[in-house]
Amino acid sequence: MVIGLKAKLRIKELSDNVYILLDSSEGSYLKVNKTGKDVIDFLYEKRKDVKEIIEAIRLKYNIPYELIEDDIKSYINILLEKGFAFDDQLSGSNIKKHEENSQGLKNIWIKVTNKCNLKCPYCYADSKKEENNNFELTVVEIEKIFEEVSQMGLEKIVITGGEPLLRKDIVDILKIAKKYAQVQLLTNGTVFNEEVLSEVVKYVDIIQFSIDSPNDMEHNAIRGENTFSKTLNTVKYIRELGFKNIVFATTPTPSNNVDLERMVDFSIENGARRLHVNRYVPLGRANNDEYAKFNIEEFYRRADDAYTYVRGLYGTAIKDKKSLDFSIDISGDFVNSVYSIGKKYSCGLNKSIMSVDSNGDIYLCQAIHSDKLKIGNIREKNMKSILENSNTCYGCFSVDNLNKCNECDVKYWCGGGCRALAYAVNKDIFAQDPHCGSNKKRILDLMGRI
């Protein structure tokens, strides 16, 4: 059998005996050792018969033919199965191409108010206590949005703000949202009203509480006096109501070096099923010099420690025959894209996500409510027209269309990084993610752990 190698494959060396074989056109990879790399190097020259390949490896390492024959044939079969190579029955053009999934508008974020009772220093929404709420969308207007986007593949509605529980009609909004999709409520948890909360839990699938530290003094220093106890009081109350799908969210910043392992323990102790680690984006009140101190590679190291810690908890639970229902997800990390099947073309900007401000303004991303990037207002045009206009103005944010990304070897695992970060740091939504180099290093490192 004659074997050929697919064009434009790349080999990345991670260590002396660990290499990553990349097919960047298909978004697939394979971890190989030095001998595996030698086979690839041999095939780079031209198509070879399997027997020639085995003989070449035999001569290089002075190993008897019969000792390596089965291993080399097995490895070649893997290359064929994964599409890195093709045999004499196929040509390179016969290899199946995977096209971008034509997903619809799956997630919509809606800021039901920009008013907030707190003033957190890293808030990219820059919400304020004194925010004028006279122009907030009515319940009827909000339902109209849900009706329109429900025809576009809607799966999830994220209710946020400001602080959404400050709206007196928040229960009505949630009740309507529940008719159209899964509903997630983001709250700081400090607005406590037993009557409202007992209704809220009937119409939401997930409630996410912002917790800046498992230490009350550290949390209060960021969010305000007594906010820690107020939030935990709300968490305790909704747990007593029988609500279980609780998420804690924390945002590491240079001045708030959150201990993620302690946050995991704290989350589990207080009934949270998941810890969500937010991406730190220097917009809104976070638009200051502090972001320059943020070390993304140190952040990835801490993320690894947190993953390892959670795995250890599961190992202990299994050993002790106890149940554990908990996960951690870290926004901006690439674990899911590296260890799942399929290409990541983008972050979903102008494709699967959209954000609505409290006054009906529509934006590409929940983190970038900038006047320069407003794509319309729901009071002036319907969602379909706004999205059509957005596609005309911005087009597709796929890595295939981003100049700095389209030739990158890991583009289909990175997805172009974060457009909000690109805009915040470079003032250009089409620019490189400021952590581009570190992100690429991170992706290759994750691939090498298979």
Short mmCIF file of C-alpha atoms in Angstrom, two decimals, residues 36-309:
data_model
loop_
_atom_site.label_atom_id
_atom_site.label_comp_id
_atom_site.label_asym_id
_atom_site.label_seq_id
_atom_site.Cartn_x
_atom_site.Cartn_y
_atom_site.Cartn_z
CA GLY A 36 6.13 9.09 14.73
CA LYS A 37 7.75 12.35 13.64
CA ASP A 38 10.35 10.40 11.66
CA VAL A 39 7.58 8.69 9.70
CA ILE A 40 6.03 12.08 8.93
CA ASP A 41 9.40 13.51 7.87
CA PHE A 42 9.92 10.51 5.58
CA LEU A 43 6.50 11.01 3.98
CA TYR A 44 7.10 14.73 3.43
CA GLU A 45 9.44 13.86 0.55
CA LYS A 46 6.93 11.89 -1.52
CA ARG A 47 4.44 9.02 -1.31
CA LYS A 48 5.96 5.82 0.01
CA ASP A 49 5.02 2.17 0.23
CA VAL A 50 4.40 1.02 3.80
CA LYS A 51 7.27 -1.47 3.49
CA GLU A 52 9.62 1.39 2.52
CA ILE A 53 8.57 3.33 5.59
CA ILE A 54 9.19 0.40 7.90
CA GLU A 55 12.57 -0.26 6.27
CA ALA A 56 13.60 3.40 6.68
CA ILE A 57 12.77 3.36 10.39
CA ARG A 58 14.54 -0.01 10.77
CA LEU A 59 17.73 1.37 9.25
CA LYS A 60 17.64 4.58 11.27
CA TYR A 61 17.28 2.87 14.65
CA ASN A 62 18.90 -0.48 13.78
CA ILE A 63 15.86 -2.44 14.95
CA PRO A 64 14.74 -5.78 13.46
CA TYR A 65 12.00 -5.33 10.88
CA GLU A 66 9.60 -7.76 12.59
CA LEU A 67 9.82 -5.87 15.91
CA ILE A 68 8.53 -2.58 14.49
CA GLU A 69 6.30 -3.76 11.64
CA ASP A 70 3.05 -3.98 13.63
CA ASP A 71 3.62 -0.69 15.47
CA ILE A 72 4.37 1.25 12.27
CA LYS A 73 1.36 -0.24 10.47
CA SER A 74 -0.87 0.61 13.43
CA TYR A 75 0.44 4.19 13.47
CA ILE A 76 -0.13 4.54 9.71
CA ASN A 77 -3.69 3.31 10.14
CA ILE A 78 -4.23 6.07 12.72
CA LEU A 79 -2.89 8.65 10.26
CA LEU A 80 -5.32 7.33 7.62
CA GLU A 81 -8.28 7.26 9.98
CA LYS A 82 -7.68 10.82 11.14
CA GLY A 83 -7.18 12.09 7.60
CA PHE A 84 -3.54 13.10 8.00
CA ALA A 85 -2.56 10.65 5.29
CA PHE A 86 -4.22 8.88 2.34
CA ASP A 87 -3.49 5.62 0.57
CA ASP A 88 -3.13 4.82 -3.11
CA GLN A 89 -6.90 4.47 -3.47
CA LEU A 90 -7.43 8.13 -2.60
CA SER A 91 -6.04 11.49 -3.62
CA GLY A 92 -5.68 14.48 -1.35
CA SER A 93 -8.77 16.01 -2.92
CA ASN A 94 -10.84 13.05 -1.75
CA ILE A 95 -10.30 13.87 1.90
CA LYS A 96 -13.56 15.06 3.46
CA LYS A 97 -13.75 18.71 4.37
CA HIS A 98 -15.59 19.92 7.44
CA GLU A 99 -17.43 23.16 6.89
CA GLU A 100 -18.51 25.68 9.48
CA ASN A 101 -21.69 24.77 11.27
CA SER A 102 -24.48 27.12 10.24
CA GLN A 103 -25.67 27.75 13.78
CA GLY A 104 -28.23 30.43 14.48
CA LEU A 105 -28.56 33.06 17.18
CA LYS A 106 -28.29 30.67 20.12
CA ASN A 107 -27.59 32.99 23.05
CA ILE A 108 -29.05 36.40 23.75
CA TRP A 109 -27.96 38.58 26.66
CA ILE A 110 -30.39 41.22 27.82
CA LYS A 111 -29.54 43.92 30.32
CA VAL A 112 -32.96 44.57 31.81
CA THR A 113 -31.51 47.53 33.70
CA ASN A 114 -28.23 49.42 33.86
CA LYS A 115 -28.94 50.45 37.43
CA CYS A 116 -26.91 48.71 40.13
CA ASN A 117 -26.70 49.04 43.90
CA LEU A 118 -22.95 48.32 43.82
CA LYS A 119 -19.99 49.88 42.04
CA CYS A 120 -17.43 47.12 41.45
CA PRO A 121 -14.11 48.41 40.10
CA TYR A 122 -13.83 45.84 37.28
CA CYS A 123 -17.39 46.22 35.92
CA TYR A 124 -17.18 46.45 32.13
CA ALA A 125 -20.83 47.56 32.06
CA ASP A 126 -19.98 50.59 34.24
CA SER A 127 -23.38 50.25 35.97
CA LYS A 128 -24.31 52.93 38.49
CA LYS A 129 -26.64 53.43 41.45
CA GLU A 130 -27.92 56.68 39.98
CA GLU A 131 -28.55 55.28 36.49
CA ASN A 132 -31.61 56.79 34.76
CA ASN A 133 -34.06 53.96 34.14
CA ASN A 134 -36.80 55.97 32.43
CA PHE A 135 -35.97 54.47 29.04
CA GLU A 136 -35.84 50.82 30.05
CA LEU A 137 -37.57 48.33 27.78
CA THR A 138 -41.03 47.35 28.91
CA VAL A 139 -42.07 43.76 29.51
CA VAL A 140 -44.04 43.85 26.25
CA GLU A 141 -41.00 45.08 24.32
CA ILE A 142 -38.81 42.43 25.89
CA GLU A 143 -41.24 39.68 24.93
CA LYS A 144 -41.25 40.95 21.37
CA ILE A 145 -37.47 40.43 21.27
CA PHE A 146 -37.81 36.89 22.58
CA GLU A 147 -40.51 36.11 20.03
CA GLU A 148 -38.31 37.26 17.17
CA VAL A 149 -35.10 35.50 18.22
CA SER A 150 -36.94 32.30 19.11
CA GLN A 151 -37.28 31.75 15.35
CA MET A 152 -33.50 31.98 14.93
CA GLY A 153 -32.43 28.91 16.92
CA LEU A 154 -32.51 30.52 20.37
CA GLU A 155 -31.35 28.19 23.16
CA LYS A 156 -30.44 30.43 26.09
CA ILE A 157 -31.48 33.80 27.51
CA VAL A 158 -29.11 35.50 29.96
CA ILE A 159 -30.83 38.10 32.15
CA THR A 160 -28.31 40.60 33.47
CA GLY A 161 -27.76 44.27 34.21
CA GLY A 162 -26.84 46.32 36.23
CA GLU A 163 -28.57 44.38 38.94
CA PRO A 164 -31.67 42.74 37.42
CA LEU A 165 -33.37 42.19 40.79
CA LEU A 166 -33.73 45.98 41.11
CA ARG A 167 -36.48 45.86 38.47
CA LYS A 168 -39.85 45.64 40.17
CA ASP A 169 -41.22 43.60 37.27
CA ILE A 170 -38.30 41.14 37.12
CA VAL A 171 -40.59 38.17 37.84
CA ASP A 172 -42.76 39.08 34.85
CA ILE A 173 -39.67 39.28 32.64
CA LEU A 174 -38.40 35.89 33.81
CA LYS A 175 -41.82 34.30 33.41
CA ILE A 176 -41.91 35.43 29.78
CA ALA A 177 -38.30 34.41 29.10
CA LYS A 178 -38.96 30.91 30.38
CA LYS A 179 -41.48 30.36 27.55
CA TYR A 180 -38.76 30.75 24.91
CA ALA A 181 -35.49 29.22 26.15
CA GLN A 182 -33.31 28.20 29.06
CA VAL A 183 -32.98 31.17 31.42
CA GLN A 184 -29.91 32.20 33.37
CA LEU A 185 -30.05 35.06 35.87
CA LEU A 186 -26.87 36.97 36.79
CA THR A 187 -27.06 38.76 40.14
CA ASN A 188 -24.87 40.11 42.91
CA GLY A 189 -27.29 38.55 45.38
CA THR A 190 -27.52 41.55 47.70
CA VAL A 191 -31.12 42.53 46.85
CA PHE A 192 -33.11 40.31 49.20
CA ASN A 193 -36.89 40.01 48.98
CA GLU A 194 -38.44 36.71 50.04
CA GLU A 195 -41.60 37.19 47.98
CA VAL A 196 -39.67 38.04 44.80
CA LEU A 197 -37.07 35.31 45.21
CA SER A 198 -39.69 32.64 45.83
CA GLU A 199 -41.15 33.53 42.42
CA VAL A 200 -37.81 33.97 40.65
CA VAL A 201 -36.75 30.37 41.30
CA LYS A 202 -39.85 29.12 39.45
CA TYR A 203 -38.79 30.66 36.14
CA VAL A 204 -35.01 30.36 35.95
CA ASP A 205 -32.81 27.39 35.18
CA ILE A 206 -29.55 28.83 36.53
CA ILE A 207 -28.78 31.60 39.02
CA GLN A 208 -25.24 32.96 38.96
CA PHE A 209 -23.95 34.89 41.97
CA SER A 210 -20.89 37.12 41.85
CA ILE A 211 -18.37 36.27 44.58
CA ASP A 212 -15.00 38.02 44.50
CA SER A 213 -13.35 36.00 47.26
CA PRO A 214 -14.13 33.22 49.72
CA ASN A 215 -12.89 35.66 52.37
CA ASP A 216 -15.53 38.14 53.55
CA MET A 217 -13.11 41.01 54.13
CA GLU A 218 -11.54 40.64 50.68
CA HIS A 219 -14.95 40.40 49.02
CA ASN A 220 -16.34 43.40 50.93
CA ALA A 221 -13.28 45.50 50.10
CA ILE A 222 -14.22 45.16 46.42
CA ARG A 223 -18.02 45.18 46.53
CA GLY A 224 -18.89 47.10 49.66
CA GLU A 225 -19.63 46.65 53.34
CA ASN A 226 -21.74 43.61 54.28
CA THR A 227 -22.15 42.50 50.66
CA PHE A 228 -20.60 39.10 51.43
CA SER A 229 -23.13 38.19 54.11
CA LYS A 230 -26.02 39.58 52.04
CA THR A 231 -25.13 37.44 49.04
CA LEU A 232 -24.71 34.28 51.11
CA ASN A 233 -28.02 34.98 52.83
CA THR A 234 -29.72 35.04 49.42
CA VAL A 235 -27.94 31.85 48.37
CA LYS A 236 -29.04 30.15 51.59
CA TYR A 237 -32.64 31.24 51.07
CA ILE A 238 -33.01 29.96 47.52
CA ARG A 239 -31.40 26.68 48.56
CA GLU A 240 -34.04 26.37 51.27
CA LEU A 241 -36.63 26.86 48.52
CA GLY A 242 -35.19 23.77 46.84
CA PHE A 243 -33.34 25.55 44.02
CA LYS A 244 -30.14 23.67 43.21
CA ASN A 245 -28.63 25.00 39.98
CA ILE A 246 -26.45 27.65 41.59
CA VAL A 247 -23.28 29.03 40.02
CA PHE A 248 -20.67 31.19 41.71
CA ALA A 249 -18.73 33.56 39.46
CA THR A 250 -15.43 35.19 40.32
CA THR A 251 -13.18 37.60 38.41
CA PRO A 252 -9.42 37.41 39.00
CA THR A 253 -7.69 40.74 38.45
CA PRO A 254 -4.16 41.95 39.25
CA SER A 255 -5.45 43.47 42.50
CA ASN A 256 -7.72 40.52 43.31
CA ASN A 257 -5.58 37.41 43.06
CA VAL A 258 -8.41 34.97 43.77
CA ASP A 259 -7.35 31.63 45.24
CA LEU A 260 -9.28 29.37 42.87
CA GLU A 261 -8.81 26.23 44.95
CA ARG A 262 -10.27 27.95 48.00
CA MET A 263 -13.05 29.27 45.78
CA VAL A 264 -13.83 25.69 44.71
CA ASP A 265 -14.13 24.57 48.34
CA PHE A 266 -16.19 27.63 49.22
CA SER A 267 -18.53 27.05 46.28
CA ILE A 268 -19.15 23.42 47.19
CA GLU A 269 -19.68 24.27 50.87
CA ASN A 270 -22.34 26.82 49.92
CA GLY A 271 -24.24 24.60 47.50
CA ALA A 272 -22.93 25.84 44.15
CA ARG A 273 -22.72 23.27 41.39
CA ARG A 274 -20.26 25.22 39.31
CA LEU A 275 -17.56 27.86 39.64
CA HIS A 276 -17.35 30.18 36.66
CA VAL A 277 -14.15 32.20 36.35
CA ASN A 278 -14.87 35.38 34.41
CA ARG A 279 -12.63 36.90 31.79
CA TYR A 280 -11.09 40.17 32.95
CA VAL A 281 -11.86 42.72 30.22
CA PRO A 282 -10.50 46.30 30.55
CA LEU A 283 -13.70 48.10 29.55
CA GLY A 284 -16.06 50.30 31.55
CA ARG A 285 -14.66 50.92 35.02
CA ALA A 286 -11.94 48.35 34.35
CA ASN A 287 -10.53 50.57 31.59
CA ASN A 288 -7.41 51.62 33.48
CA ASP A 289 -3.69 50.92 33.74
CA GLU A 290 -4.17 47.84 35.93
CA TYR A 291 -4.76 45.53 32.97
CA ALA A 292 -1.10 45.92 31.95
CA LYS A 293 -0.22 43.98 35.13
CA PHE A 294 -2.38 40.99 34.18
CA ASN A 295 -0.22 37.93 33.52
CA ILE A 296 -2.17 35.55 31.29
CA GLU A 297 0.38 32.71 31.49
CA GLU A 298 0.32 32.83 35.29
CA PHE A 299 -3.47 32.77 35.03
CA TYR A 300 -3.29 29.59 32.92
CA ARG A 301 -0.98 27.98 35.51
CA ARG A 302 -3.49 28.77 38.23
CA ALA A 303 -6.27 27.40 36.04
CA ASP A 304 -4.37 24.12 35.73
CA ASP A 305 -4.00 23.94 39.50
CA ALA A 306 -7.75 24.45 39.86
CA TYR A 307 -8.57 21.72 37.31
CA THR A 308 -6.20 19.35 39.09
CA TYR A 309 -7.76 20.19 42.43
#
